[in-house]
Structures are given as structure tokens and as C-alpha cells.
């Protein structure tokens, strides 16, 4: 239930999920919500409502509790919507179990909302700026109820496709809409479907890639947890288009909630005839199987994923043949990302013409980004393609917290790149990002403020790729490790002048020689930081200085007088009493006594120690 | 397959469609570096060294040549500065953590990584990192694995899975920590085929039988034919100073595509074993003592002459060898028949299955057996009947897996035991029939094919003889599928689907195994199998071919050469005076007309009865290998004079009066005939060890001493005589055996052009057409009409015995075979124990656990063996391999089914 200023819309939604009469309390139970204690809040509501006997049908006051999927603004979790009949739905933010009795008492019984806990304006602004085509249902419906999805117009697209459209028409609709793969590569979905549909084979497979491995990306999880039926609908439509005989959803085992809800959704869809034998009596049958991945990042690569489904070690293979020719079990296979499939019902329902109006010339529709890092409103955002980074970071994200300065955004996860301030006003689409040295990737967007060392960040992402390399080819397996060794050396003040040159050359070599996307894009963070933040590398190498004082080995353990607020926190924490100073005097570190334990640096809230 | 034209480095090149650039270049002498691609394995693309620049349809891109198929008009550049730069970078990465311990690496000198580094002129790299230093994995006597040298090319993983069907090793971990290893790092437990060593481009996998005794460049490499089983793999024997150091293989030589088994690869230590008999031995005052050749030969000649003049030549019996060459055996039988004047000669394979020779010969004449073993790779369907391929003929297993991988071949396995055969066939039918019901099962397949009209009934009727009678007799004896299913314990559906599969068009191979051939009901079962093949061949569109399993490297040849009582060389019936005349003319002697009849006593029976006074054994250990070991032992004890010619002091040799030291296969020339009837030439690898001599030479010397000198200067001259005298080997001479690499080959099937027997033709002017080589003459040839025979022989039944409740089954073992493997120390330390396999249910009832010592007793004898509780044997039966010489299970056996009892012991 997306509450906001669009009162009209909210009201209809409230009605639908409230079953006409009675109040509804919707608690965000996405993974973020649960992590913030959502399940406890949910239980408490149930308990309190029961004890107050609000759930029994005495008169018109029937109270219900409802689960919803991710509400996107995870920074404010737990988010709770309270809808009293005839009144506008109101959202409480940062709800804890302790707050529950008061909310029930005042809002439900006395009909006076607890104003101090209601979501602030920024919450509404966060949602207003977005265009939630895909995430619309997430947080608004109970993901474990097919009815709520159907009431929202769910499976209408499937009905339309199966009854009124040929496979070719479906493909042409998707092509016309200009939908491109949301998994990272941006491959045209219609083209892929078409080439798979052309293959002549006794069996064909459609696979949904839900192996979302990028650190900081969770849009696929939110869809699977919050709106699993939309995904199923998209897969069945895709399956129909290519003539698939079986479907797979490959989900990371680290997403237990997604797995559970998908299982429920599949069961429900089968019961209703949206899945399984003879779907909607159209003659088309498709069974969907959930395959849980064992946690290898590389299994997000399509060929490795297929091997993993076959029960083999997830290692990418060379192409040709392409998956559409010989993929899973050597049969034509079409593989798309969760978000891509979720776009499909929207395209069918609203039409390619309408859909293609959103976005830029080459990149159509909306894109979900996982906004994390040094930004106020961390969470999921869905925005039209072509939006600028500035809009995302400052308008939706609410800017950088603690009045720090914006430094860069890392787009596209570990294989993406870092874009500096100069790119703030560049519109985001597949091409422009590639041009700038980043990539769309799965859509993780990490905001970096002035306190982050770019060399260290490149090291972090490279470390991730080096560890997640499947080990098949030497450029990725050995090359990334060697690059990592150099980066570590630089962050430890042992960098050499020629290192930057070596890193650049190696990046090119690894990019050219690696077998799969993981290896090819692994050096991207290094390339982009070297391109935009070369001076930081130079500082590390020549001056043995980390400008942001992040790299511990380069700390000189001196106090920057301008920054010191004389709070004496460092003095109180120094284990060897090496720091002198007082509330009146800036701190001073005695080098003789200092044992370089780094405690003062960690404790200082003002980055005054270097 | 259409041809594709492309340009590689400016050179116009033609390649078949589907070839990758790497192979197209290699086939045209253009070198592209690469360490992971191997033609016999599936493509991997992991080493990233084979990058080339490809211009195609106006676009120039970098492509990896092993992954990129050729396309029309493509232009490839293998050497550009870019390619060079990137390739170098990858090698530099590969070497960054490599231990660079070339001075102490056995691979140094033949290392792919070393060669590529050298070719690329790589100098000290940009990286100075810590060298890997993980401990060497040495958990078995044959193979060791050094993860530090590994470049993770994946070849060993693939060869293990795809060729050997084992999958004992795979990748572990991720990223830089990725290594090759076994599941849970347990000690290597596999077939030890050594395929990993053969394909490893670096020094990661090492052959421990070589270990530090020689550097690769010191080794002289001689290819020859393996001396163990009947597949006839080409081995490359590596020697240094007249001593065998190791055995390698060559993918381009022979029929085995570089694949070997544990015996072929590691079982070479017997050649230079200290236990070899190095001088002639003579029994003096009850003890065998070394003597000179002169003394030994004189003594033997004197005694043979005495016995022959006293009791007649037939009082001397001869046992030929399944291990010796055709030339040795030919000369041996010629010596026995002409010099000694006896027809009482035989060989163990013939004694074990007396009807086999006749049936094989017929099958060849009727073109039922019509293809050499390597043709298996082209099969669409494979049917193993009573054949334990994985244990008996491992490389045929590899060929089968290749057919499964390449042609998607289907597999039917019928066996009384639940044998293992690891493969990836999408369709595999298993028929584990009850012991002794194989004939019914096979006949039922024929009936199902006929009843279901899966073949053209009319075609069968016109192209064969006696079909109607046979069919009606078959129908008469048919008990209906339901009953057959109960009797054989194979479900109706399975039998039906097997019949359907066999009758399906496509190339089908039936491998008839020892469990059929050496079963008491062998003749009926084989006959049924032949009928089945004839039926499908006559009524269907494609060929079914039968391959008869043979035990040893020259089990086929020894029979072809006529070391049997009832056939002269080339299966000419000795009872026919015309046949005798033919040989009398060419040998210029008079042959004894005192011939043994079918079903008459064999050599050992005669000796036990005192009719044979002297025994002359060449390269055989009948006391252990004869299925009625007790009887053989008694025969040798009873005989007045025993001469054994062998490389080792076997159980039989220990009973001899004179032992001649014989050379092994590595020390001589000659030919072996494998079970697919391919004749392959040996190359002499080393000089004879000690004073040993090749068997043919010993026979020659003996003939000379006895006043009938043979004028052969080398095996070549014997071979020429074989080519002249033996009809089926007609024309076999050095000159018209096609030289294929360094091996001499010809196949009995090369030109089956004449009705009376079959003859050899050279490969010249022949083209391969499916199964066979054909020449223009082939068109004129009409195959012999198959005559269906109505068998009147009853199959022996299993007698129940309350005292001995179990049936003893015997068979081959992968890791051992006879005297040679027993004297190869590494093989013995790998497999030092012969197990008795007991069904899990029986074991539970008899309270025997895995690893317990078990006493196994029959009416004939007893033996103590360690138990292996398994599901491989059916209930009510136990299995013991015959190949462990030190566990002489044959002592317990009789010619019928042997009943035994088992009990737990200490």
C-alpha cells in the first residue's frame, strides 16, 4: 500500500486489500523489514488486536493484519500502513514492537493517529519522484495471496496473450516496446526471444535468473518477495513466446523468503490454472521449477547458471553455441533476469507504444536501482531511464548525510565503475553508462562521499571479484589476484610509480582475455577510479598519503587541528595515554608513545585524525 | 560434411564444417599455442592461450580458436602484435605463482607450459609473488598430483569423466584457491587408467613408476602393442639403457586414441623384474638349477626323442600361449605337428570354451562378426551380453563412451551380475538375468523382433536358409514373455524395449563376453546370439555386428594359428584329408592322422590318464589359468617330462623338468591379433633380458637339435609363411600390411571377398564405407546365406546343492591379469588383495561383513579370501576374479557350474 499524497489511488488500494470493511494494518515483511524487526511488529499487532478483540466481527470494526513485500525505503523500516475505513491510509515509519499498543489504542480504537511516528515528508517525496511500474505492487499487496494480485489486474496480461495473441505477436510487442535485459548486458529481449523461438527442438527451456549476487543489489529479491506472481506471469508469457516446455527460476539459497514465496506463488498459480498443464485452457503448458543456487556469484552468468541447474559446477563456457541454440541440457534456452520478466506483463497490459514512451531513445522503460552507501534514503527506487544521477542521489535519495560532500557513485556493482561529480547531470541509460566506464549491471548504485578512499574502494570490489572467480581462466583467476596484490600494496604505502601503468595494462589484458563477463568486467572499478581519481592513486604512491585517511597503513596519527572539535573522545580511548589535549585544546598525539592501534582514528567522529 | 575454405596466416586452408580454427590450423601445420584443448575431449576454452585475430564478414575481432568454428571466407591471423601481447600476458599470469621447479620436475623437457613459455620468449615477468608451495599428493602407488604446477586446464577432469567415465576428480574452491582434487580430499579411488597423466600439459600429474629415474630427453620411445587384454592398444614404451622406465601413449597411433588402462599404463615393471627367469633351468636332484642353453636344449631334445620313439609322437602334448605372438604360436604348432608328430596341442582359451572357435569362424563367414573393435566408436547402439567391459576390456569402455558422447549411442547391458559401466548414455537398458537363463533371454529378443514385425519378415526368409523351420521351432519352445520375464528376472517392458532398440536402424554392436563364452551353456547362447544378429542383418536395413571377447592379447591369434587339436591353422578341419594334404605339401612332411575328435579328452585329461607322457608348455600357466586347476596340476605331476618356456617361474614352471627363459613382448617382434581380428605388429623395444630368447627362437633351436631345422631368420620370415599357408591370413606380408604410423595393421575384415574363409588385402585402393573397407571387387561379392540351425543341445542346468548353496562366478579383473601383472610391483601394491564378492543380502544372512576373511569351499578345494559385500553379484552367487594368480580360484572349479559354500573365518 503505497501511501502518499495521491489520495485517490491510495483509497482504492486500501479498499481492495481491506476487503471492503474494517481496518487493515499492513506490515512490511520484505527481508529488509524482517531484518528491522518486522516479524516481531507483525506478531505484536496480531496479539494486541486479538487481546482487544478487534478481530472479531462485532459491528463494523473488523481489524486485519496483512503482510506486504518490500516497501523500498528500507532505511525507514519497519514501515506500517494503517487504513481505517473511510480514511486515508497512513504510514508509520521505524516502528518497533513497543510502539504497537499505542498505535492500536490511539489509531484504531480512538481513531487519532500517532502523529509523532507518522512518516515524514521526505518519505513521501522519496516515492513521488519515482515511477513505480514494476514495484507498484511490492508493499501494496500480500505476496502470499494470489487474490490480491489478481484484484490488482494480475494475470490479465497472460489471459490476453494466451487468448488473443500469437507467439510472434508477443515477441513483436516486446521488441517494439524496446525492452532490454535488466540483468546487466542490456541485450534486447525481443531479439533474444525471437532467436530462441526460431530454434527447432523437442524441448526448450525458459530460465529466470534470480541469482542476484552483486553486493548492494536487491531489486530482484524484492520483486520475488513482494510480487512473485508478476514474475511468474512474465515467465509464462515468455515461455509461450519462445515455445518453452519447462521453466526454471534460479534463486540464490541466501534468499529463503523469496524461495518460500515463489513456492507459494507457484502452488497458487497452478491451482488457478495460470501455470502447469493447459494454462487457461489455451493448450499451452508450462511447469516452473525453482532451483536454488549455492551462493556462487559466477552462477549469475548465464552459462554457469545452466551448468549449475544441470548439477554441475557453475563455470561459464565459451560461446558459440549461444544459449538460445544449445543451452540447458544442450537445448535451446532463453534466460532473462527477474526484473526483465516483471516488465513483460506491464508491456502487454499497457501496450508497447505506451511503454516505449518512457525512457531514452535506446533504453526504454524504467529501471530499478538499489540505492545504498552514503545517502540518506537508502532503498529501492524505480525511475525512468534517462534520469540523471543528481536526481537519484539528491532528489530521491535525499542527498548525503552528515553534510558530507558527494564524491562519486559506483554503478553496476563490482563489475561496474565509479562516476565522479562531473557525471551528476548525465542521463543514465545503457549506452551512456558504458561510455562513462561504468555499466548498468543489475542496478546497484552505491553513493560515495568525500570520506571514502577510491583506491580502497577499487580494492574492495576487486577483492570481491577475485574471490568469486570460478577459477576457469587464468586472466580472471590469477590476473585479478595479481591486480589485487598491487592495490593492496598501494594502500599500504608500498606502491610504485609504474604500478598505475601496470594496473591499466592488466585491466586491458584481463578484459580482453577473460572468458566471461565476470572476468571481463572485474577490472572496471580500477579502470574507472584510475580514470577519474588518478590523483588519489598518485597521493598513495608518491606521497604515501591517503587523502581520505581511510587506508590504515598510511595513517600518520596526527591530529588535523582544523577538524578537531576538542571532544576528547580520542584521549579517553587511547590505551597508552599517548594523546594529550582537553576541551579547550586540540588533541595532540605523542609519536613516541603511540602504538598505532588505530583506535583514535576509529573513534573520531570528525575525521580529525589522519 | 561439407568443406569450408578459409585463410590462416595467408595460407588457403580447407576444413570440414564444424572444425574449430585450432584444429584447422593444426591439421595444416600452423601452430597456435594452447594448453586446454584436446581433440579427444570436449572443448573447454579455459587456458585462453589460443587467441587469434579473425576477420569475418568485414569485421575483425579477437577470437579464441578452440571455441570458434571455421566459416567460409574467414581470414585468420595467428601472429599479430596484439595476439602476441595478450597471449604473453596470460602465460605471465600462469607463471606468476608457478613453482618453476623445472629442475626437479619429471615433465621438464616435454612440458606444454615450458614449451609455450619458450616459444613466446618470455622473460622475467612484472610480478614477483610468492610461489605456491602446497604439499605433493601421493596417496597411491601409481599417480601423484602436484597442485602447484597445475594450470587448471581441466584436461584431467575431462578425461576422467568423458573417456574413463569415472569422474574421480573435479575442481574445488573458487578464485585463486581453485585446485583439482577428489571429493572431500579422500585418497584417489579410480580405475587408475593414467589418462590424467597422459593429457596433463604440465608436471602436475606424474607417473610414479618413472619417478626420477630418467629425464624425458633420455628416453627412447618405441611403440608396440600392449600385452595384457585382447583390445590391442598401442603403447609407447619409454626405455633408458635397455630398461623400461614407463609407458606412455600416442593419440595418433593404433586403435586406442592414446587411452590405456591401469595394466597397460603402469603394468610394465615385470619386464625388468628381478624375478625374471634369466637363464635356462634344469631339474637336478629335484631342484631347478641354472644351466647353459646348450645343456638344456640337448636334454629336452633327447627326452622328446626318447618319448616319441617309445610312445609315439602323440604322447607329447603341447600348450600354446595366448600371450605369445602369432609367429611364436604358428611355429610352436608346426614344431609339435611336424617335429614331435603330435596333434595333441591346445591352448587355454580353446579348452575353456571349446565351441567358440567354430562359432567365431562361422560368424565371420556369415558376416555377423564383421567389424574391428575401433568401429565401436561409430555405433548407434551397443549391446553388452555377458561382457564386463569395464573390468575386462577397459579401452573398449572408452570407445563406447566416445560413441555415447559423439553419436548419442544407446546402451543395453545384459549380465547375470550387476556390473558397473559408468557412462553418460541418455538411454541405458539393464537386464540382469538369472544365472543360466541367457539363451532364453536372447531367443526371446528374436521372437519379440519377429512377432512384433520389427524386421522385414520376407527379406529374412529369402536371404537366409532354414528360417521357417527355425522360427517354428523357436515358437514351439517359446514359453511366452511373461514366463521368460519370471524365469530371467527381467521385466517384460525392459525385454521389449531392448528388442525394439536392437531392431532399430543404425549401427549396432553386440559384444559377447566371457560370461557367455565360458558358461557351460556357451554354445546355445552364442548360437542364439548369432541367430539374433542374422535376423536383424537379413531383415533390417543396417548392420549388427558381433564382437567376441577374448581374454588375452593374442587369444584370437593362438587359435587362428591352429594351436588347437581339431583345426589346422586358419580353422581348416584336421579331419579333412584335403586340409592335411595342403599343409603336408607346404610343410613338406607327413602329418599324423591320429586326430582328436570333438568332445574328446583334452591335453590335461590325456596326461592325467597317462596317455600323454610329456608336456611342452609355451608361455602359459595352466595350473592357475585352466578352469579346472586341480586337474591341470595332477596332469603335470603325472607327466614324465615337462618343459615350460616362460619369463617367470610360474606355478607350472615350478613343476617343470626344464625351464626355458622366454623374452616378453617388449623384447621381440611379431604380430598379435586382437579380439576384433585386427593384426598388429610389435616393435622390439629392448634387447632380451638376461639370457632369455624369443619363443620362436627357442622353438627353432629345439627343432634344430632334434634334426628338423627350421630356416627362419626372423619373425618376418615366419610371418611370410603364415601369409602363404594360412588361408585367413593370406597375403599377410610385411609389404602389404599398411604402415600406419609405426604400427603394422591389417584386419581380417579388410576384404572378406571370398567365400572359402576370408583373406587379407592391403588398405590400398580401399575406401571406408561404414563398417568395412571395400574395394571395387566388393560389388561382385555376395554374402554367404545364413543357415539357421535348430539346436538340439540342451543347456546344462544349475544343480542345487544343499551343502554348497552358492554358485561360484568368476571373471576378469581390471587391475590384474596373470603372471605379468603379478610381477609388476606397483600394480600389486595398488591391488594386493583378491576379494570374494558377496551379495549384501547373503552377507547379512551369513553374518559376513565387508573386509571379513571368508573361507570359500567347493567339493574340489578351498580358499581364503577377503569379503567385499556388494550389490554387483546376484543373490545366491559369489564372485571371484580369475586374474589374481596368487588366489587360484580355478582350483575350486569344475567344468560345469561350481557350487561353493562360504563361511566367516579368521
PDB file of N, CA and C in Angstrom, chain B residues 66 76 83 137 145-146 171 197 220 247 254 321 364 383 393-394 449 545 657 684 709 725 731 773 841 855:
ATOM      1  N   UNK B  66      39.942 -22.299 -30.206  1.00  0.00           N
ATOM      2  CA  UNK B  66      39.363 -23.607 -29.878  1.00  0.00           C
ATOM      3  C   UNK B  66      37.847 -23.510 -29.793  1.00  0.00           C
ATOM      4  N   UNK B  76      42.160 -15.735 -40.888  1.00  0.00           N
ATOM      5  CA  UNK B  76      42.678 -15.837 -39.520  1.00  0.00           C
ATOM      6  C   UNK B  76      44.138 -15.437 -39.492  1.00  0.00           C
ATOM      7  N   UNK B  83      47.916 -10.120 -30.577  1.00  0.00           N
ATOM      8  CA  UNK B  83      47.761 -11.504 -30.132  1.00  0.00           C
ATOM      9  C   UNK B  83      48.944 -11.895 -29.266  1.00  0.00           C
ATOM     10  N   UNK B 137      50.565 -34.534  -3.488  1.00  0.00           N
ATOM     11  CA  UNK B 137      49.605 -35.546  -3.044  1.00  0.00           C
ATOM     12  C   UNK B 137      50.042 -36.918  -3.558  1.00  0.00           C
ATOM     13  N   UNK B 145      49.983 -36.088  -7.584  1.00  0.00           N
ATOM     14  CA  UNK B 145      49.436 -34.836  -8.076  1.00  0.00           C
ATOM     15  C   UNK B 145      50.066 -33.676  -7.333  1.00  0.00           C
ATOM     16  N   UNK B 146      50.587 -32.742  -8.113  1.00  0.00           N
ATOM     17  CA  UNK B 146      51.230 -31.560  -7.568  1.00  0.00           C
ATOM     18  C   UNK B 146      50.397 -30.350  -7.963  1.00  0.00           C
ATOM     19  N   UNK B 171      37.055 -29.845  -9.874  1.00  0.00           N
ATOM     20  CA  UNK B 171      37.575 -28.616  -9.285  1.00  0.00           C
ATOM     21  C   UNK B 171      37.084 -28.466  -7.858  1.00  0.00           C
ATOM     22  N   UNK B 197      47.565 -38.400 -16.454  1.00  0.00           N
ATOM     23  CA  UNK B 197      48.992 -38.187 -16.713  1.00  0.00           C
ATOM     24  C   UNK B 197      49.206 -37.939 -18.206  1.00  0.00           C
ATOM     25  N   UNK B 220      64.132 -43.382 -24.846  1.00  0.00           N
ATOM     26  CA  UNK B 220      63.893 -43.837 -26.208  1.00  0.00           C
ATOM     27  C   UNK B 220      62.447 -44.321 -26.253  1.00  0.00           C
ATOM     28  N   UNK B 247      55.479 -46.268 -19.462  1.00  0.00           N
ATOM     29  CA  UNK B 247      54.733 -46.437 -20.701  1.00  0.00           C
ATOM     30  C   UNK B 247      53.881 -45.198 -20.918  1.00  0.00           C
ATOM     31  N   UNK B 254      47.536 -46.392 -33.487  1.00  0.00           N
ATOM     32  CA  UNK B 254      46.739 -47.522 -33.041  1.00  0.00           C
ATOM     33  C   UNK B 254      45.262 -47.245 -32.953  1.00  0.00           C
ATOM     34  N   UNK B 321      50.374 -70.440 -26.382  1.00  0.00           N
ATOM     35  CA  UNK B 321      50.242 -69.290 -25.498  1.00  0.00           C
ATOM     36  C   UNK B 321      49.301 -68.228 -26.045  1.00  0.00           C
ATOM     37  N   UNK B 364      32.179 -65.048 -38.755  1.00  0.00           N
ATOM     38  CA  UNK B 364      32.939 -64.258 -39.716  1.00  0.00           C
ATOM     39  C   UNK B 364      32.479 -64.590 -41.135  1.00  0.00           C
ATOM     40  N   UNK B 383      25.347 -53.341 -27.355  1.00  0.00           N
ATOM     41  CA  UNK B 383      24.700 -54.366 -26.557  1.00  0.00           C
ATOM     42  C   UNK B 383      25.801 -55.229 -25.948  1.00  0.00           C
ATOM     43  N   UNK B 393      37.915 -55.229 -20.664  1.00  0.00           N
ATOM     44  CA  UNK B 393      38.479 -54.510 -21.801  1.00  0.00           C
ATOM     45  C   UNK B 393      38.207 -53.021 -21.628  1.00  0.00           C
ATOM     46  N   UNK B 394      38.925 -52.418 -20.692  1.00  0.00           N
ATOM     47  CA  UNK B 394      38.602 -51.029 -20.318  1.00  0.00           C
ATOM     48  C   UNK B 394      38.617 -50.053 -21.481  1.00  0.00           C
ATOM     49  N   UNK B 449      11.238 -59.648 -31.812  1.00  0.00           N
ATOM     50  CA  UNK B 449      11.515 -58.909 -33.045  1.00  0.00           C
ATOM     51  C   UNK B 449      10.662 -59.459 -34.182  1.00  0.00           C
ATOM     52  N   UNK B 545      26.758 -56.059 -35.702  1.00  0.00           N
ATOM     53  CA  UNK B 545      27.986 -56.824 -35.737  1.00  0.00           C
ATOM     54  C   UNK B 545      28.310 -57.365 -34.355  1.00  0.00           C
ATOM     55  N   UNK B 657      60.628 -79.931 -15.666  1.00  0.00           N
ATOM     56  CA  UNK B 657      61.957 -80.513 -15.617  1.00  0.00           C
ATOM     57  C   UNK B 657      62.962 -79.566 -16.241  1.00  0.00           C
ATOM     58  N   UNK B 684      60.358 -54.245 -31.524  1.00  0.00           N
ATOM     59  CA  UNK B 684      61.255 -54.654 -30.446  1.00  0.00           C
ATOM     60  C   UNK B 684      61.699 -53.412 -29.684  1.00  0.00           C
ATOM     61  N   UNK B 709      65.713 -78.904 -38.748  1.00  0.00           N
ATOM     62  CA  UNK B 709      65.944 -77.452 -38.648  1.00  0.00           C
ATOM     63  C   UNK B 709      64.898 -76.637 -39.420  1.00  0.00           C
ATOM     64  N   UNK B 725      50.528 -69.765 -46.057  1.00  0.00           N
ATOM     65  CA  UNK B 725      49.897 -71.041 -45.713  1.00  0.00           C
ATOM     66  C   UNK B 725      48.537 -70.914 -45.047  1.00  0.00           C
ATOM     67  N   UNK B 731      48.238 -63.614 -47.745  1.00  0.00           N
ATOM     68  CA  UNK B 731      48.804 -62.360 -48.237  1.00  0.00           C
ATOM     69  C   UNK B 731      49.391 -61.487 -47.143  1.00  0.00           C
ATOM     70  N   UNK B 773      35.972 -51.971 -45.041  1.00  0.00           N
ATOM     71  CA  UNK B 773      36.765 -51.491 -46.162  1.00  0.00           C
ATOM     72  C   UNK B 773      36.251 -52.205 -47.394  1.00  0.00           C
ATOM     73  N   UNK B 841      22.635 -59.168   0.697  1.00  0.00           N
ATOM     74  CA  UNK B 841      21.625 -59.941   1.428  1.00  0.00           C
ATOM     75  C   UNK B 841      22.182 -61.258   1.936  1.00  0.00           C
ATOM     76  N   UNK B 855      36.141 -68.161   4.168  1.00  0.00           N
ATOM     77  CA  UNK B 855      36.616 -69.423   3.596  1.00  0.00           C
ATOM     78  C   UNK B 855      35.614 -69.821   2.524  1.00  0.00           C
TER      79      UNK B 855
END
